[in-house]
Amino acid sequence: MHVRTKPDKTQRFIELTTQLQKDVRANEPDTLLFQVLQSQDDANAFVFTEFFTTMQAKEEHALRPYHVAMSADGYACLDGDPDIRCFDHLGEAAITGVPA
């Protein structure tokens, strides 16, 4: 997912997503990777990278209480709609535990 933040909301978005990353890593063993990256060229541009062991883990991720609580505040920081794209692994999975 790619998002842009309102310039005056960027720091708040960073705070929210930093905490969300901690919560995901502490509570979701079936989420192999949950990383938010900030553009080096545009401080208001971010990308989310997520890998789940199963579709069920992906679906449950969005329903976790800390994710739901963060979402309203997080979306209020955005400048426009998120660009959400889903991808499948090609060939052998690069991460142990991910079905190929």
PDB file of C-alpha atoms in Angstrom:
ATOM      1  CA  MET A   1       0.000   0.000   0.000  1.00  0.00           C
ATOM      2  CA  HIS A   2       1.291   3.451  -0.928  1.00  0.00           C
ATOM      3  CA  VAL A   3       0.026   6.509   0.931  1.00  0.00           C
ATOM      4  CA  ARG A   4       0.693  10.220   1.144  1.00  0.00           C
ATOM      5  CA  THR A   5       0.241  12.178   4.328  1.00  0.00           C
ATOM      6  CA  LYS A   6      -0.844  15.743   4.843  1.00  0.00           C
ATOM      7  CA  PRO A   7       2.365  17.648   5.649  1.00  0.00           C
ATOM      8  CA  ASP A   8       1.062  18.769   9.038  1.00  0.00           C
ATOM      9  CA  LYS A   9       0.056  15.167   9.896  1.00  0.00           C
ATOM     10  CA  THR A  10       3.239  13.339   8.833  1.00  0.00           C
ATOM     11  CA  GLN A  11       4.784  13.181  12.309  1.00  0.00           C
ATOM     12  CA  ARG A  12       1.557  11.837  13.826  1.00  0.00           C
ATOM     13  CA  PHE A  13       1.367   9.198  11.079  1.00  0.00           C
ATOM     14  CA  ILE A  14       4.945   8.151  11.855  1.00  0.00           C
ATOM     15  CA  GLU A  15       4.074   7.803  15.547  1.00  0.00           C
ATOM     16  CA  LEU A  16       0.981   5.715  14.780  1.00  0.00           C
ATOM     17  CA  THR A  17       2.638   3.395  12.298  1.00  0.00           C
ATOM     18  CA  THR A  18       5.733   2.947  14.454  1.00  0.00           C
ATOM     19  CA  GLN A  19       3.517   1.746  17.306  1.00  0.00           C
ATOM     20  CA  LEU A  20       1.499  -0.429  14.932  1.00  0.00           C
ATOM     21  CA  GLN A  21       4.694  -2.133  13.734  1.00  0.00           C
ATOM     22  CA  LYS A  22       5.606  -2.902  17.367  1.00  0.00           C
ATOM     23  CA  ASP A  23       2.123  -4.274  18.081  1.00  0.00           C
ATOM     24  CA  VAL A  24       2.117  -6.460  14.974  1.00  0.00           C
ATOM     25  CA  ARG A  25       5.568  -7.884  15.712  1.00  0.00           C
ATOM     26  CA  ALA A  26       4.633  -8.620  19.331  1.00  0.00           C
ATOM     27  CA  ASN A  27       1.244 -10.204  18.654  1.00  0.00           C
ATOM     28  CA  GLU A  28       1.102 -11.691  15.157  1.00  0.00           C
ATOM     29  CA  PRO A  29       3.453 -14.641  14.647  1.00  0.00           C
ATOM     30  CA  ASP A  30       1.790 -15.379  11.290  1.00  0.00           C
ATOM     31  CA  THR A  31       2.721 -11.933  10.016  1.00  0.00           C
ATOM     32  CA  LEU A  32       6.214 -12.577   8.720  1.00  0.00           C
ATOM     33  CA  LEU A  33       6.874  -8.991   7.690  1.00  0.00           C
ATOM     34  CA  PHE A  34       5.081  -5.765   8.488  1.00  0.00           C
ATOM     35  CA  GLN A  35       7.240  -2.786   7.600  1.00  0.00           C
ATOM     36  CA  VAL A  36       6.340   0.822   6.881  1.00  0.00           C
ATOM     37  CA  LEU A  37       8.893   2.702   4.796  1.00  0.00           C
ATOM     38  CA  GLN A  38       9.227   6.450   4.301  1.00  0.00           C
ATOM     39  CA  SER A  39      10.459   7.824   0.979  1.00  0.00           C
ATOM     40  CA  GLN A  40      13.956   9.297   0.956  1.00  0.00           C
ATOM     41  CA  ASP A  41      12.797  11.883  -1.593  1.00  0.00           C
ATOM     42  CA  ASP A  42       9.392  12.842  -0.207  1.00  0.00           C
ATOM     43  CA  ALA A  43       8.828  12.920   3.558  1.00  0.00           C
ATOM     44  CA  ASN A  44       5.059  12.605   3.022  1.00  0.00           C
ATOM     45  CA  ALA A  45       5.206   9.381   0.984  1.00  0.00           C
ATOM     46  CA  PHE A  46       5.044   5.946   2.627  1.00  0.00           C
ATOM     47  CA  VAL A  47       4.755   2.327   1.580  1.00  0.00           C
ATOM     48  CA  PHE A  48       3.564  -0.644   3.640  1.00  0.00           C
ATOM     49  CA  THR A  49       5.111  -4.068   2.982  1.00  0.00           C
ATOM     50  CA  GLU A  50       3.307  -7.050   4.489  1.00  0.00           C
ATOM     51  CA  PHE A  51       3.836 -10.830   4.271  1.00  0.00           C
ATOM     52  CA  PHE A  52       1.468 -13.286   5.934  1.00  0.00           C
ATOM     53  CA  THR A  53       1.720 -17.068   6.258  1.00  0.00           C
ATOM     54  CA  THR A  54      -1.967 -17.519   5.322  1.00  0.00           C
ATOM     55  CA  MET A  55      -4.919 -15.559   4.017  1.00  0.00           C
ATOM     56  CA  GLN A  56      -6.531 -16.026   7.423  1.00  0.00           C
ATOM     57  CA  ALA A  57      -3.574 -14.269   9.075  1.00  0.00           C
ATOM     58  CA  LYS A  58      -3.965 -11.394   6.601  1.00  0.00           C
ATOM     59  CA  GLU A  59      -7.686 -11.091   7.328  1.00  0.00           C
ATOM     60  CA  GLU A  60      -7.194 -11.276  11.104  1.00  0.00           C
ATOM     61  CA  HIS A  61      -4.439  -8.646  10.961  1.00  0.00           C
ATOM     62  CA  ALA A  62      -6.880  -5.899  10.000  1.00  0.00           C
ATOM     63  CA  LEU A  63      -9.301  -6.915  12.771  1.00  0.00           C
ATOM     64  CA  ARG A  64      -6.819  -6.726  15.650  1.00  0.00           C
ATOM     65  CA  PRO A  65      -7.923  -4.136  18.259  1.00  0.00           C
ATOM     66  CA  TYR A  66      -4.699  -2.105  17.987  1.00  0.00           C
ATOM     67  CA  HIS A  67      -5.039  -2.026  14.187  1.00  0.00           C
ATOM     68  CA  VAL A  68      -8.668  -0.906  14.333  1.00  0.00           C
ATOM     69  CA  ALA A  69      -7.824   1.771  16.921  1.00  0.00           C
ATOM     70  CA  MET A  70      -4.955   3.117  14.814  1.00  0.00           C
ATOM     71  CA  SER A  71      -6.864   3.106  11.537  1.00  0.00           C
ATOM     72  CA  ALA A  72      -9.173   6.065  12.175  1.00  0.00           C
ATOM     73  CA  ASP A  73      -6.322   8.287  13.359  1.00  0.00           C
ATOM     74  CA  GLY A  74      -4.060   7.005  10.596  1.00  0.00           C
ATOM     75  CA  TYR A  75      -6.556   7.614   7.804  1.00  0.00           C
ATOM     76  CA  ALA A  76      -7.132  11.155   9.102  1.00  0.00           C
ATOM     77  CA  CYS A  77      -3.449  11.808   8.373  1.00  0.00           C
ATOM     78  CA  LEU A  78      -3.706  10.818   4.714  1.00  0.00           C
ATOM     79  CA  ASP A  79      -3.783  13.154   1.757  1.00  0.00           C
ATOM     80  CA  GLY A  80      -6.027  11.221  -0.640  1.00  0.00           C
ATOM     81  CA  ASP A  81      -6.889   7.556  -0.871  1.00  0.00           C
ATOM     82  CA  PRO A  82      -4.323   4.804  -0.343  1.00  0.00           C
ATOM     83  CA  ASP A  83      -3.060   2.922  -3.394  1.00  0.00           C
ATOM     84  CA  ILE A  84      -3.519  -0.719  -2.350  1.00  0.00           C
ATOM     85  CA  ARG A  85      -1.987  -3.465  -4.468  1.00  0.00           C
ATOM     86  CA  CYS A  86      -1.668  -7.182  -3.662  1.00  0.00           C
ATOM     87  CA  PHE A  87       1.020  -9.395  -5.143  1.00  0.00           C
ATOM     88  CA  ASP A  88       1.711 -13.130  -5.255  1.00  0.00           C
ATOM     89  CA  HIS A  89       5.095 -14.837  -4.902  1.00  0.00           C
ATOM     90  CA  LEU A  90       6.705 -16.054  -8.098  1.00  0.00           C
ATOM     91  CA  GLY A  91       8.501 -19.374  -7.986  1.00  0.00           C
ATOM     92  CA  GLU A  92       9.905 -20.515  -4.679  1.00  0.00           C
ATOM     93  CA  ALA A  93       8.950 -18.384  -1.700  1.00  0.00           C
ATOM     94  CA  ALA A  94      11.878 -16.326  -0.480  1.00  0.00           C
ATOM     95  CA  ILE A  95      10.725 -16.380   3.147  1.00  0.00           C
ATOM     96  CA  THR A  96      10.504 -19.585   5.139  1.00  0.00           C
ATOM     97  CA  GLY A  97       6.938 -20.402   6.050  1.00  0.00           C
ATOM     98  CA  VAL A  98       5.294 -18.608   3.135  1.00  0.00           C
ATOM     99  CA  PRO A  99       3.441 -20.983   0.806  1.00  0.00           C
ATOM    100  CA  ALA A 100       4.845 -20.825  -2.717  1.00  0.00           C
TER     101      ALA A 100
END
